[in-house]
Structures are given as structure tokens and as C-alpha cells.
Amino acid sequence: MEYGSIERELHIDATPEVVYEVVSSAEHLREWWPDDAELDPVPGGTGRLVFGDPDSPDAKVERLTVVEADPPHRFAFRWVYEDDNSLLVTMDIIASGDGTLLRFKETGFRERGWEAAVLEQAYADHVQGWDHFLPRLVARANSLVARP
């Protein structure tokens, strides 16, 4: 396995505008991904994601920097910083029938310069994490347009 990127395609029963809000707004991010989030969703904007109790010293805090914000088509950010190195998450949002196709991609694992075992573990952790959180993203977006 090359551990180069994690890619997923998700169909969401919401408009691209709703999906964009769900992936780029701190309010919505908190509902499907981190326990707390702060984010300025403009190119060059910064923020932070908190995993765990934000008031606990054990909480994991990750900085992020928005690379691209093109509503409602694409949202991309860098995160998991170490020195000047980071991972890049890109979400392409494409109208598809009555809903949206979300193309998710996270890259930069090999570029981190980690030794093989660390790279393999980090990649596996992110695959497991995204496989858990991306369905929650879909559910969050779908819930915003659910019909009574």
C-alpha cells in the first residue's frame, strides 16, 4: 500500500449549498466531526478543531488553515501541522440529480517524512476516522433538508 491519499465519494440528498455549509461552518462541523471548532472559512483563514472535552488538558487540538473556499463548489484546508508540514483535505461538491456528490480527498501522508510504521499507523488512523465521520457528515446534511 502506498499511503498516498484517502479518497471517498459520497452521495448526499441535499443541495451543494447545504453541503458546503456543512463542511465549512464551525456550527455544522461540531455536529459531525470535532467536539469543538473555530473557523474563518475564507482563503487564508485559520481555525482550530478540538477532539475531546475542550476544557480538559487531554483534549487534542489541531490547527487548520483554509486553502480554498469556493462556495458551493470546493472547500480545502490544511491540518495536522508539524513544523511547516501538514495534511491537505479537499472537498469537491458537485450537483448530482436532486442531490450532491461530495468528492473527499486527504493527501500529504508520504510527504510528512514519517518512518514506515508511523506512516502506516497515521494513515490507518485517518482512514478509520474518516470512515466514522464522513457518514455523519452525510447524515447532518440530509437532516437539514429532511421532509416532515
PDB file of C-alpha atoms in Angstrom:
ATOM      1  CA  MET A   1       0.000   0.000   0.000  1.00  0.00           C
ATOM      2  CA  GLU A   2       1.361   3.421  -0.844  1.00  0.00           C
ATOM      3  CA  TYR A   3      -0.411   5.519   1.854  1.00  0.00           C
ATOM      4  CA  GLY A   4      -0.617   8.457  -0.534  1.00  0.00           C
ATOM      5  CA  SER A   5      -4.183   9.632  -0.154  1.00  0.00           C
ATOM      6  CA  ILE A   6      -7.577   8.784   1.274  1.00  0.00           C
ATOM      7  CA  GLU A   7     -10.404   9.270  -1.202  1.00  0.00           C
ATOM      8  CA  ARG A   8     -14.146   8.837  -0.781  1.00  0.00           C
ATOM      9  CA  GLU A   9     -17.228   9.696  -2.854  1.00  0.00           C
ATOM     10  CA  LEU A  10     -20.461  10.329  -1.007  1.00  0.00           C
ATOM     11  CA  HIS A  11     -23.952  10.974  -2.325  1.00  0.00           C
ATOM     12  CA  ILE A  12     -25.894  13.447  -0.216  1.00  0.00           C
ATOM     13  CA  ASP A  13     -29.601  14.254  -0.539  1.00  0.00           C
ATOM     14  CA  ALA A  14     -29.030  17.979  -0.118  1.00  0.00           C
ATOM     15  CA  THR A  15     -28.084  20.834  -2.434  1.00  0.00           C
ATOM     16  CA  PRO A  16     -24.434  21.796  -2.969  1.00  0.00           C
ATOM     17  CA  GLU A  17     -25.132  24.983  -0.981  1.00  0.00           C
ATOM     18  CA  VAL A  18     -26.248  22.982   2.071  1.00  0.00           C
ATOM     19  CA  VAL A  19     -23.307  20.574   1.763  1.00  0.00           C
ATOM     20  CA  TYR A  20     -20.883  23.491   1.504  1.00  0.00           C
ATOM     21  CA  GLU A  21     -22.262  24.979   4.729  1.00  0.00           C
ATOM     22  CA  VAL A  22     -21.955  21.614   6.492  1.00  0.00           C
ATOM     23  CA  VAL A  23     -18.262  21.260   5.559  1.00  0.00           C
ATOM     24  CA  SER A  24     -17.211  24.899   6.035  1.00  0.00           C
ATOM     25  CA  SER A  25     -19.114  26.244   9.049  1.00  0.00           C
ATOM     26  CA  ALA A  26     -17.892  25.680  12.625  1.00  0.00           C
ATOM     27  CA  GLU A  27     -21.513  25.335  13.801  1.00  0.00           C
ATOM     28  CA  HIS A  28     -22.111  22.418  11.440  1.00  0.00           C
ATOM     29  CA  LEU A  29     -18.637  20.881  11.816  1.00  0.00           C
ATOM     30  CA  ARG A  30     -19.300  20.431  15.555  1.00  0.00           C
ATOM     31  CA  GLU A  31     -22.349  18.343  14.700  1.00  0.00           C
ATOM     32  CA  TRP A  32     -20.480  15.717  12.693  1.00  0.00           C
ATOM     33  CA  TRP A  33     -16.734  15.899  13.313  1.00  0.00           C
ATOM     34  CA  PRO A  34     -14.837  17.592  16.184  1.00  0.00           C
ATOM     35  CA  ASP A  35     -16.202  18.225  19.648  1.00  0.00           C
ATOM     36  CA  ASP A  36     -15.496  21.920  19.179  1.00  0.00           C
ATOM     37  CA  ALA A  37     -14.456  24.049  16.217  1.00  0.00           C
ATOM     38  CA  GLU A  38     -13.492  27.616  15.408  1.00  0.00           C
ATOM     39  CA  LEU A  39     -13.040  28.556  11.787  1.00  0.00           C
ATOM     40  CA  ASP A  40     -12.778  31.555   9.490  1.00  0.00           C
ATOM     41  CA  PRO A  41     -13.925  29.870   6.229  1.00  0.00           C
ATOM     42  CA  VAL A  42     -12.118  32.149   3.759  1.00  0.00           C
ATOM     43  CA  PRO A  43      -8.855  31.525   1.883  1.00  0.00           C
ATOM     44  CA  GLY A  44      -6.025  32.043   4.369  1.00  0.00           C
ATOM     45  CA  GLY A  45      -8.475  31.881   7.276  1.00  0.00           C
ATOM     46  CA  THR A  46      -7.412  29.894  10.309  1.00  0.00           C
ATOM     47  CA  GLY A  47      -9.146  27.871  12.936  1.00  0.00           C
ATOM     48  CA  ARG A  48      -8.863  25.001  15.320  1.00  0.00           C
ATOM     49  CA  LEU A  49     -10.539  21.681  15.883  1.00  0.00           C
ATOM     50  CA  VAL A  50     -10.845  20.164  19.351  1.00  0.00           C
ATOM     51  CA  PHE A  51     -11.308  16.435  19.835  1.00  0.00           C
ATOM     52  CA  GLY A  52     -12.417  15.534  23.355  1.00  0.00           C
ATOM     53  CA  ASP A  53     -13.629  17.782  26.165  1.00  0.00           C
ATOM     54  CA  PRO A  54     -12.447  21.312  25.229  1.00  0.00           C
ATOM     55  CA  ASP A  55     -11.913  22.084  28.948  1.00  0.00           C
ATOM     56  CA  SER A  56      -9.726  19.022  29.504  1.00  0.00           C
ATOM     57  CA  PRO A  57      -5.935  19.084  29.236  1.00  0.00           C
ATOM     58  CA  ASP A  58      -6.281  15.742  27.425  1.00  0.00           C
ATOM     59  CA  ALA A  59      -8.208  17.302  24.519  1.00  0.00           C
ATOM     60  CA  LYS A  60      -6.443  17.016  21.168  1.00  0.00           C
ATOM     61  CA  VAL A  61      -6.305  20.384  19.385  1.00  0.00           C
ATOM     62  CA  GLU A  62      -5.453  20.642  15.693  1.00  0.00           C
ATOM     63  CA  ARG A  63      -4.857  23.932  13.911  1.00  0.00           C
ATOM     64  CA  LEU A  64      -6.140  24.381  10.397  1.00  0.00           C
ATOM     65  CA  THR A  65      -5.698  26.858   7.578  1.00  0.00           C
ATOM     66  CA  VAL A  66      -8.240  27.294   4.792  1.00  0.00           C
ATOM     67  CA  VAL A  67      -6.556  26.887   1.409  1.00  0.00           C
ATOM     68  CA  GLU A  68      -9.566  27.222  -0.868  1.00  0.00           C
ATOM     69  CA  ALA A  69     -13.121  28.418  -0.270  1.00  0.00           C
ATOM     70  CA  ASP A  70     -15.204  28.471  -3.435  1.00  0.00           C
ATOM     71  CA  PRO A  71     -18.862  28.171  -2.407  1.00  0.00           C
ATOM     72  CA  PRO A  72     -20.616  25.943  -3.208  1.00  0.00           C
ATOM     73  CA  HIS A  73     -18.020  24.029  -5.250  1.00  0.00           C
ATOM     74  CA  ARG A  74     -14.894  23.387  -3.207  1.00  0.00           C
ATOM     75  CA  PHE A  75     -13.584  23.704   0.325  1.00  0.00           C
ATOM     76  CA  ALA A  76      -9.992  22.769   1.168  1.00  0.00           C
ATOM     77  CA  PHE A  77      -7.854  23.118   4.277  1.00  0.00           C
ATOM     78  CA  ARG A  78      -4.522  22.072   5.728  1.00  0.00           C
ATOM     79  CA  TRP A  79      -4.365  20.472   9.158  1.00  0.00           C
ATOM     80  CA  VAL A  80      -2.309  18.135  11.385  1.00  0.00           C
ATOM     81  CA  TYR A  81       0.632  20.527  11.319  1.00  0.00           C
ATOM     82  CA  GLU A  82       4.151  19.536  12.248  1.00  0.00           C
ATOM     83  CA  ASP A  83       6.731  22.226  11.526  1.00  0.00           C
ATOM     84  CA  ASP A  84       5.733  23.538   8.078  1.00  0.00           C
ATOM     85  CA  ASN A  85       4.283  20.206   7.005  1.00  0.00           C
ATOM     86  CA  SER A  86       0.584  19.336   7.043  1.00  0.00           C
ATOM     87  CA  LEU A  87      -2.130  17.202   5.516  1.00  0.00           C
ATOM     88  CA  LEU A  88      -4.446  18.647   2.859  1.00  0.00           C
ATOM     89  CA  VAL A  89      -8.180  17.911   2.843  1.00  0.00           C
ATOM     90  CA  THR A  90     -10.088  18.812  -0.326  1.00  0.00           C
ATOM     91  CA  MET A  91     -13.849  18.528  -0.676  1.00  0.00           C
ATOM     92  CA  ASP A  92     -15.241  18.940  -4.168  1.00  0.00           C
ATOM     93  CA  ILE A  93     -19.002  19.485  -4.156  1.00  0.00           C
ATOM     94  CA  ILE A  94     -20.800  18.580  -7.376  1.00  0.00           C
ATOM     95  CA  ALA A  95     -24.521  18.867  -8.130  1.00  0.00           C
ATOM     96  CA  SER A  96     -25.842  15.399  -8.958  1.00  0.00           C
ATOM     97  CA  GLY A  97     -29.515  14.857  -9.786  1.00  0.00           C
ATOM     98  CA  ASP A  98     -31.576  16.006  -6.809  1.00  0.00           C
ATOM     99  CA  GLY A  99     -28.580  15.958  -4.509  1.00  0.00           C
ATOM    100  CA  THR A 100     -24.837  16.347  -4.331  1.00  0.00           C
ATOM    101  CA  LEU A 101     -21.768  14.233  -4.950  1.00  0.00           C
ATOM    102  CA  LEU A 102     -19.043  15.007  -2.425  1.00  0.00           C
ATOM    103  CA  ARG A 103     -15.543  14.000  -3.515  1.00  0.00           C
ATOM    104  CA  PHE A 104     -13.365  13.887  -0.420  1.00  0.00           C
ATOM    105  CA  LYS A 105      -9.583  13.578  -0.586  1.00  0.00           C
ATOM    106  CA  GLU A 106      -6.893  13.805   2.095  1.00  0.00           C
ATOM    107  CA  THR A 107      -3.270  13.898   0.922  1.00  0.00           C
ATOM    108  CA  GLY A 108       0.194  14.575   2.269  1.00  0.00           C
ATOM    109  CA  PHE A 109       0.903  11.430   4.278  1.00  0.00           C
ATOM    110  CA  ARG A 110       4.065  10.398   2.426  1.00  0.00           C
ATOM    111  CA  GLU A 111       5.310  13.992   2.389  1.00  0.00           C
ATOM    112  CA  ARG A 112       5.393  14.040   6.196  1.00  0.00           C
ATOM    113  CA  GLY A 113       8.676  12.126   6.180  1.00  0.00           C
ATOM    114  CA  TRP A 114       7.457   9.685   8.820  1.00  0.00           C
ATOM    115  CA  GLU A 115       9.176   6.345   9.186  1.00  0.00           C
ATOM    116  CA  ALA A 116       7.205   3.465   7.660  1.00  0.00           C
ATOM    117  CA  ALA A 117       5.498   2.258  10.852  1.00  0.00           C
ATOM    118  CA  VAL A 118       4.425   5.776  11.851  1.00  0.00           C
ATOM    119  CA  LEU A 119       3.163   6.495   8.327  1.00  0.00           C
ATOM    120  CA  GLU A 120       1.201   3.234   8.237  1.00  0.00           C
ATOM    121  CA  GLN A 121      -0.386   3.900  11.651  1.00  0.00           C
ATOM    122  CA  ALA A 122      -1.249   7.547  10.902  1.00  0.00           C
ATOM    123  CA  TYR A 123      -2.788   6.571   7.572  1.00  0.00           C
ATOM    124  CA  ALA A 124      -4.809   3.752   9.185  1.00  0.00           C
ATOM    125  CA  ASP A 125      -5.990   6.106  11.951  1.00  0.00           C
ATOM    126  CA  HIS A 126      -7.185   8.659   9.394  1.00  0.00           C
ATOM    127  CA  VAL A 127      -8.931   6.000   7.255  1.00  0.00           C
ATOM    128  CA  GLN A 128     -10.743   4.771  10.366  1.00  0.00           C
ATOM    129  CA  GLY A 129     -11.561   8.336  11.431  1.00  0.00           C
ATOM    130  CA  TRP A 130     -12.938   9.426   8.062  1.00  0.00           C
ATOM    131  CA  ASP A 131     -14.876   6.175   7.689  1.00  0.00           C
ATOM    132  CA  HIS A 132     -16.540   7.068  11.003  1.00  0.00           C
ATOM    133  CA  PHE A 133     -17.060  10.812  10.470  1.00  0.00           C
ATOM    134  CA  LEU A 134     -17.974  11.102   6.773  1.00  0.00           C
ATOM    135  CA  PRO A 135     -21.253   9.170   7.187  1.00  0.00           C
ATOM    136  CA  ARG A 136     -22.064  11.630   9.988  1.00  0.00           C
ATOM    137  CA  LEU A 137     -21.456  14.493   7.533  1.00  0.00           C
ATOM    138  CA  VAL A 138     -23.947  12.889   5.135  1.00  0.00           C
ATOM    139  CA  ALA A 139     -26.497  12.430   7.938  1.00  0.00           C
ATOM    140  CA  ARG A 140     -26.035  16.040   9.094  1.00  0.00           C
ATOM    141  CA  ALA A 141     -26.560  17.473   5.604  1.00  0.00           C
ATOM    142  CA  ASN A 142     -29.528  15.179   4.956  1.00  0.00           C
ATOM    143  CA  SER A 143     -31.106  16.160   8.286  1.00  0.00           C
ATOM    144  CA  LEU A 144     -31.069  19.816   7.270  1.00  0.00           C
ATOM    145  CA  VAL A 145     -33.349  19.079   4.315  1.00  0.00           C
ATOM    146  CA  ALA A 146     -35.393  16.231   5.786  1.00  0.00           C
ATOM    147  CA  ARG A 147     -39.002  16.336   4.761  1.00  0.00           C
ATOM    148  CA  PRO A 148     -41.615  16.095   7.553  1.00  0.00           C
TER     149      PRO A 148
END
